Every structure is written in structure tokens, then in C-alpha cells.
Short mmCIF file of C-alpha atoms and ligand atoms in Angstrom, two decimals:
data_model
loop_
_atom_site.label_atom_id
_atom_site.label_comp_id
_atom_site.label_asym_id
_atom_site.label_seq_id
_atom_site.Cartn_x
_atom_site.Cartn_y
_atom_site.Cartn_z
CA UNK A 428 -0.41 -29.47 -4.29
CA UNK A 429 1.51 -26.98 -2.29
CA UNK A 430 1.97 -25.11 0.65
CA UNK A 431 1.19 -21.29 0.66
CA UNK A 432 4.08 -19.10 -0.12
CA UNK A 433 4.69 -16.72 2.54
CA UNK A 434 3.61 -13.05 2.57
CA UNK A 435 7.66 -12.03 1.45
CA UNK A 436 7.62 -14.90 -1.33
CA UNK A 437 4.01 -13.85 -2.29
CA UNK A 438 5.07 -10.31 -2.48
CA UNK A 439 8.22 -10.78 -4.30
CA UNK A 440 6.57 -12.64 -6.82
CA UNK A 441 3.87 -10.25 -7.79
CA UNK A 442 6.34 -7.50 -7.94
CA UNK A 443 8.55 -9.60 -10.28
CA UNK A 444 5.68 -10.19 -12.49
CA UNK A 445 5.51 -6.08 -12.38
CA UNK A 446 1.96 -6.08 -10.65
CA UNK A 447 1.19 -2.97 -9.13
CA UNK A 448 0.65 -3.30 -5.17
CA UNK A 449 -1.02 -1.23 -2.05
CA UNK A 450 -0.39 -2.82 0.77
CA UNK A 451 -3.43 -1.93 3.50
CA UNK A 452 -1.46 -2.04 6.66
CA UNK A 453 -2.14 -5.38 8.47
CA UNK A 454 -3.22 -7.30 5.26
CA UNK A 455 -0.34 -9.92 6.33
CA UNK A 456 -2.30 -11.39 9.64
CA UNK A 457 -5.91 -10.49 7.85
CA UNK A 458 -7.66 -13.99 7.48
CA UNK A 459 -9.88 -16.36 8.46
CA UNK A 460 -7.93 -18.73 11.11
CA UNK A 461 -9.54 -20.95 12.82
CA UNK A 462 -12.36 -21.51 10.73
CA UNK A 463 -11.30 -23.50 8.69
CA UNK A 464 -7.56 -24.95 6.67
CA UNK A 465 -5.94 -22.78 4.51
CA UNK A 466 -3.61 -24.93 2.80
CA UNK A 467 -2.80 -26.84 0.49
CA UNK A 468 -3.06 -24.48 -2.34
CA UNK A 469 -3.72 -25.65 -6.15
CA UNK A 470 -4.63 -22.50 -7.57
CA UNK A 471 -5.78 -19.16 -8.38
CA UNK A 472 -9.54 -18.00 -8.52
CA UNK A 473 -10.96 -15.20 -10.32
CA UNK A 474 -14.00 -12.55 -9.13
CA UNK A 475 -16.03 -9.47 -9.60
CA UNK A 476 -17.55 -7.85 -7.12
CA UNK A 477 -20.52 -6.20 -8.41
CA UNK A 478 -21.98 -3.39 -7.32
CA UNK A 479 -20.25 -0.44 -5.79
CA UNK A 480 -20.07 3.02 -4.41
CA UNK A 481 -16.96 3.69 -4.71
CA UNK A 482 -13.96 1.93 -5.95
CA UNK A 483 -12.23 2.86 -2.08
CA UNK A 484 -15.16 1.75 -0.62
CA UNK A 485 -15.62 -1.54 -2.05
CA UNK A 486 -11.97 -2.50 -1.06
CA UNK A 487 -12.56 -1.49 2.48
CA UNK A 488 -15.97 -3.59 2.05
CA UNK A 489 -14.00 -6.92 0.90
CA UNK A 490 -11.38 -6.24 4.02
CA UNK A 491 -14.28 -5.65 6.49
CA UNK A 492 -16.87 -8.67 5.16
CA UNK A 493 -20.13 -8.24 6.25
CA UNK A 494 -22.55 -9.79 8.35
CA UNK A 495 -22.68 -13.56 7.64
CA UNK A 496 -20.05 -13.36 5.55
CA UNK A 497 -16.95 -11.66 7.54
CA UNK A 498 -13.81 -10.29 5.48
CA UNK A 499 -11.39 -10.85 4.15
CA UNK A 500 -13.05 -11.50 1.15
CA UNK A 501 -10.22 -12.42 -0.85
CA UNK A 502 -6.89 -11.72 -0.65
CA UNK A 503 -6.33 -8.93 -3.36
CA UNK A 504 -8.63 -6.85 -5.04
CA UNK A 505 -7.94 -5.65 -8.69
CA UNK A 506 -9.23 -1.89 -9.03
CA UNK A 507 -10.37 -0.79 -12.24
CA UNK A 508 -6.91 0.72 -13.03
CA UNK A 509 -5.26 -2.46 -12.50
CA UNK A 510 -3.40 -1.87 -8.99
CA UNK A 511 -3.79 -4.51 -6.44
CA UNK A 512 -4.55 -3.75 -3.16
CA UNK A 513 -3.47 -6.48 -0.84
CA UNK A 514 -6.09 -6.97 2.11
CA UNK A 515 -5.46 -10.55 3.51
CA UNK A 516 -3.59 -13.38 3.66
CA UNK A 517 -4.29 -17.11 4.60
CA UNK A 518 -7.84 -18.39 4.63
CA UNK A 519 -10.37 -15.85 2.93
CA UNK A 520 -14.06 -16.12 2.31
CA UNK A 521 -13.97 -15.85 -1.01
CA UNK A 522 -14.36 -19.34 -3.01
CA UNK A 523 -17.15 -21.00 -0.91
CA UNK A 524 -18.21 -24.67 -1.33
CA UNK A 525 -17.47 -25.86 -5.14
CA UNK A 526 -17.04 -29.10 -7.18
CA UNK A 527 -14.50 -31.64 -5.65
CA UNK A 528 -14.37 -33.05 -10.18
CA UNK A 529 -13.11 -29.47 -10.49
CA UNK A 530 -10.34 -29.27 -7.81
CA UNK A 531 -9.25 -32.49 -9.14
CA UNK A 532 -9.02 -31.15 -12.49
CA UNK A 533 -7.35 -28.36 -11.25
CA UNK A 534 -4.40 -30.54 -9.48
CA UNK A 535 -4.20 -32.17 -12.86
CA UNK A 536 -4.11 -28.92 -15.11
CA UNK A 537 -6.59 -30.78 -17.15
CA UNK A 538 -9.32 -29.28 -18.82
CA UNK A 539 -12.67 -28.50 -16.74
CA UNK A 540 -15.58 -30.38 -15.65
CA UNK A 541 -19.13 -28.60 -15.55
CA UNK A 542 -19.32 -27.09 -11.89
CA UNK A 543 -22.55 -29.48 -10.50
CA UNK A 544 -21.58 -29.93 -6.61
CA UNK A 545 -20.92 -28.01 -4.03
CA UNK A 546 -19.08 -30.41 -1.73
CA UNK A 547 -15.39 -28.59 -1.48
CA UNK A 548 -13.68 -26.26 0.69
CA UNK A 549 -12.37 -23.80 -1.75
CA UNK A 550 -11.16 -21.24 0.89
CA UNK A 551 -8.54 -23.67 1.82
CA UNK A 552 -7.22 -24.30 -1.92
CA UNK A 553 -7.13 -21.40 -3.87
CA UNK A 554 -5.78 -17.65 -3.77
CA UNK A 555 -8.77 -15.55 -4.57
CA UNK A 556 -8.72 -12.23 -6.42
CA UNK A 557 -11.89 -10.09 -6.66
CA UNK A 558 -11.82 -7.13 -9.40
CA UNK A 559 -13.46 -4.48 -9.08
CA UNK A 560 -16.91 -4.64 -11.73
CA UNK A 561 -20.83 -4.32 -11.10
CA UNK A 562 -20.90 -7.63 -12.85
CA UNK A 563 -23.96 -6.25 -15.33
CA UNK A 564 -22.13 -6.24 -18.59
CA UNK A 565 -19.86 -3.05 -17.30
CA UNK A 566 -16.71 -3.01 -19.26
CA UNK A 567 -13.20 -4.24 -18.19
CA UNK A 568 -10.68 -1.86 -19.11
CA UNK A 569 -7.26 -3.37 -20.45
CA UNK A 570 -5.33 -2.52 -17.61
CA UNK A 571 -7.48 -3.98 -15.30
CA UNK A 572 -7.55 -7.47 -17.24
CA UNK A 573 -3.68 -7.57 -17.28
CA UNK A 574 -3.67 -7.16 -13.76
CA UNK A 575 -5.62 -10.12 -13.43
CA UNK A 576 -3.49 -11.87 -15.71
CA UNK A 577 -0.37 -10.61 -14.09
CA UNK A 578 -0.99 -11.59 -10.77
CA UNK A 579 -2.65 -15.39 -11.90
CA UNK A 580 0.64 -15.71 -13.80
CA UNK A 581 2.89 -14.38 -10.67
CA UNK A 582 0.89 -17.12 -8.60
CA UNK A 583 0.90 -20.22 -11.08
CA UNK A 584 5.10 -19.50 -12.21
CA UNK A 585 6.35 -19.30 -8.36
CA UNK A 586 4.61 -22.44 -7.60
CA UNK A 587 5.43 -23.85 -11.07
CA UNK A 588 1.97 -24.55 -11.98
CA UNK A 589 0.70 -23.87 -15.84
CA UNK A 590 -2.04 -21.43 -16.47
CA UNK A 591 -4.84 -24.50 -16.40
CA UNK A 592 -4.26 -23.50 -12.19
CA UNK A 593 -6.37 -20.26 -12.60
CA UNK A 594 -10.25 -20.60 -12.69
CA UNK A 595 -13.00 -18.55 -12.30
CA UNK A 596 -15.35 -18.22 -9.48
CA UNK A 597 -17.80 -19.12 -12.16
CA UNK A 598 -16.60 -22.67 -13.23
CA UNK A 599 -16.28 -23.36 -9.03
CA UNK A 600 -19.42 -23.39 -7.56
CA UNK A 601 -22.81 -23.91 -9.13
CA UNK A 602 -24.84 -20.70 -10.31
CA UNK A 603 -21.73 -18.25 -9.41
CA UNK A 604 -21.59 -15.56 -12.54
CA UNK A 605 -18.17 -14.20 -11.92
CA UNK A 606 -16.22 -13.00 -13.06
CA UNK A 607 -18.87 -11.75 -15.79
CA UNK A 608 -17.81 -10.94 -19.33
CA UNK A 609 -14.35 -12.71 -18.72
CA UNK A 610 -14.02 -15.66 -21.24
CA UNK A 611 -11.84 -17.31 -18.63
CA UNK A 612 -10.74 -19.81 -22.10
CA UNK A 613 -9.05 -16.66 -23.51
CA UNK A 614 -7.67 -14.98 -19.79
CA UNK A 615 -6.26 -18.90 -19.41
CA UNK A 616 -4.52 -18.58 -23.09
CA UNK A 617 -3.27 -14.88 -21.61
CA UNK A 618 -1.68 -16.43 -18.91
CA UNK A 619 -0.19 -19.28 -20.95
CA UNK A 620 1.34 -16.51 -23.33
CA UNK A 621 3.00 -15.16 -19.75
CA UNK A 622 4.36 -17.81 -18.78
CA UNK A 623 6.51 -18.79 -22.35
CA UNK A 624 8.51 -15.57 -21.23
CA UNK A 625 10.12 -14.20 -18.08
CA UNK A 626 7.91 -12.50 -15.26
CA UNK A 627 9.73 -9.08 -16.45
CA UNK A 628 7.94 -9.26 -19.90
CA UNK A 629 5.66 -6.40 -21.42
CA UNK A 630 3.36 -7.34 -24.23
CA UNK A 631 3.48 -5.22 -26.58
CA UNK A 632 0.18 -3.95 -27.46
CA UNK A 633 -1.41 -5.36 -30.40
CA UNK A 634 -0.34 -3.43 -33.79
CA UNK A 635 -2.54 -0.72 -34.70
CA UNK A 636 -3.71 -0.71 -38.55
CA UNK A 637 -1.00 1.15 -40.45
CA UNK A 638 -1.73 4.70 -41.29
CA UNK A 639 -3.12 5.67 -44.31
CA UNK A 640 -1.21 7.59 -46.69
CA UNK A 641 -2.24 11.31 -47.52
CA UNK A 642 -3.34 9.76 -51.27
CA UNK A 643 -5.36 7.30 -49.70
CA UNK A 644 -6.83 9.39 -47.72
CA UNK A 645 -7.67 12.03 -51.00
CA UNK A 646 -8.70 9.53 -52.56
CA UNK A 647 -11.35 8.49 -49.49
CA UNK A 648 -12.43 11.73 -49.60
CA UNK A 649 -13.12 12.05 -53.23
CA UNK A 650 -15.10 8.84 -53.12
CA UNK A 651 -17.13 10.24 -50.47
CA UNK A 652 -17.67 13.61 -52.94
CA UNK A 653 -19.23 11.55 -55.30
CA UNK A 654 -21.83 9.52 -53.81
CA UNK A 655 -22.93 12.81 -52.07
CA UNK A 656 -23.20 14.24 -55.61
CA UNK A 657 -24.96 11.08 -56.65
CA UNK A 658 -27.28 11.53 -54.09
CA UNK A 659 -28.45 15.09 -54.83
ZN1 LIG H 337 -16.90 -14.73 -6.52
#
């Protein structure tokens, strides 16, 4: 349990972590006050937010809401080339009602329940991220992924929680799909991996197979020669 860093701490530490930022003027008074707590925070919630125009569009869509559901709709939202653009801060609508058995797991950075109730203020507990993805099996590029990572590792090291603090919308409240195609077991073990090293760290991309040698690739060649001839 914690209290929400403030916009400069919240800043700092997603610049640390080397996330890449727009800041939409005003996104430090955008929120939902008065409708609700915001505060304490436990954690970090993942989201898509399916389908779009256009990538500008869709952030001005989760700044402006819409009716019945009135921005901001989360407080960052992860474009497909990974930058973040900051909309709002404080209470968002983003989480919804969800599982009170997974907030508790949450506090204890155990491992999750099935998400069966929706009986929990999740606007009030979580920082909420929504990436931008039609949620119908479109692809995530890398950069956008380690965004997402970056930012849920940014969030979970500056209030010294472990990466079992970042969910998805998806294991919150019943039925949710999002974030789709994001095996939030394997983001989790990303953010893990983050947090064994300082918030300045670059992976290094995983090794490519090593090049094959000019004989190799003669001798590839020939190979190919003769089934072709064997086929004739
Ligand atoms: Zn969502």
C-alpha cells in the first residue's frame, strides 16, 4: 500500500527507467476527482484499446472519454512505437469494478486468483496504461512491449514493489480481454528481469544465429543443385 507519487516523482521515474514521454499540456490536473478515491495505490494495470483511426486520434479519445464513460481513460497511453503520452493523473476510468481476491493478491505479490467478482474500485488502486492495439490478434511490435515493460518497471521499483504489482486488465475484472495477445506470465518475468538491474539498463537484444560461413553457404547451395537435378 502506498500513496501516489507525485506528477515530478512519477515523471522522474519513468525518465530514469529511459521511457519515452509526451507530455499533453494539462495531463497533471486531468482526472477524475470527486468521483471517487484515488489512492492508495498497489499497482500497475495493463490495456489495449482496440480499435482505432488513428494512432493521434485514439490518444485524444482516451484524454476526452466519451459519453458514459468520461476521460481520462488511463493515465498514459503506449503508442505503437513505444512513446508514452501522458494524459492524466489521479483517478482515471480505466480499471472499473474487479476482484477484491485479486487486489489482495496484488498487496501480497502473490500469485493470482481467477478474476470471478466485480466488487472493487480499481480506479482508486492502480496506475493504468492503455497501448495502443485493435485487440483482434494485431501484432505488438517490440518497442511497443518494452514500453510497457519499462514504464510497469519505473512504477513497481520507485514504490519498491516486485513485478507480481503489474496485472492485466484481463486478470481484473471478469470477461475483460486486454491486453490481448500479451502473456502477462512472460511481460511479469520481463519486468522481473528489469528490476535485477538498474533503471538505466538496455537489454541487449537477443543474439541473432551466427552467420554462416561462405562454405556453408556453397555447400547449401550445392545441396539444393542436387535435389533439383533429382527431381528432373
Ligand atoms: Zn482495459
Amino acid at each position: 500500500m502506498a500513496s501516489p507519487m507525485s506528477t515530478a516523482a512519477f515523471l522522474a521515474a519513468l525518465k530514469a527507467e529511459g521511457v519515452k514521454v509526451v507530455e499533453r499540456p494539462g495531463w497533471k490536473t486531468h482526472n477524475r476527482a470527486g468521483h471517487g478515491a484515488w489512492g492508495p495505490v498497489n499497482g500497475v494495470m495493463m490495456h489495449h484499446t482496440g480499435p482505432y483511426s488513428t494512432e493521434s486520434a485514439m490518444v485524444t479519445l482516451c484524454w476526452n472519454g466519451y459519453s458514459g464513460l468520461p476521460g481520462p481513460l488511463c493515465h498514459g497511453v503506449v503508442d505503437r512505437a513505444g512513446t508514452i503520452h501522458l494524459i492524466g493523473y489521479g483517478r482515471a476510468n480505466h480499471a472499473g469494478l474487479g476482484d477484491d481476491d485479486v487486489l489482495n493478491a496484488v498487496i501480497d505479490e502473490t500469485k493470482l486468483p481467477v478474476d470471478d467478482d466485480s466488487n472493487t474500485d480499481g480506479n482508486a488502486r492502480f496506475y493504468g496504461f492503455e497501448a495502443i492495439n485493435k485487440g483482434d490478434g494485431q501484432a505488438w511490435p517490440e518497442a511497443q512491449i518494452e514500453a510497457m515493460v519499462r514504464v510497469s518497471a519505473a512504477l513497481c521499483r520507485a514504490h519498491g514493489w516486485s513485478d507480481e504489482s503489474v496485472i492485466g486488465h484481463k486478470e481484473w475484472q471478469p470477461g475483460k480481454p486486454d491486453p490481448a495477445g500479451v502473456d502477462m506470465t512472460k511481460f511479469r518475468a520481463r519486468v522481473a528481469e528489469r528490476l535485477k538491474h538498474p533503471a538505466s539498463w538496455k537489454p541487449t537484444p537477443s543474439t541473432p544465429a551466427p552467420a554462416k560461413t561462405v562454405e556453408q553457404r556453397l555447400s547449401d547451395l550445392e545441396a539444393a543443385v542436387k535435389k533439383l537435378e533429382a527431381a528432373k
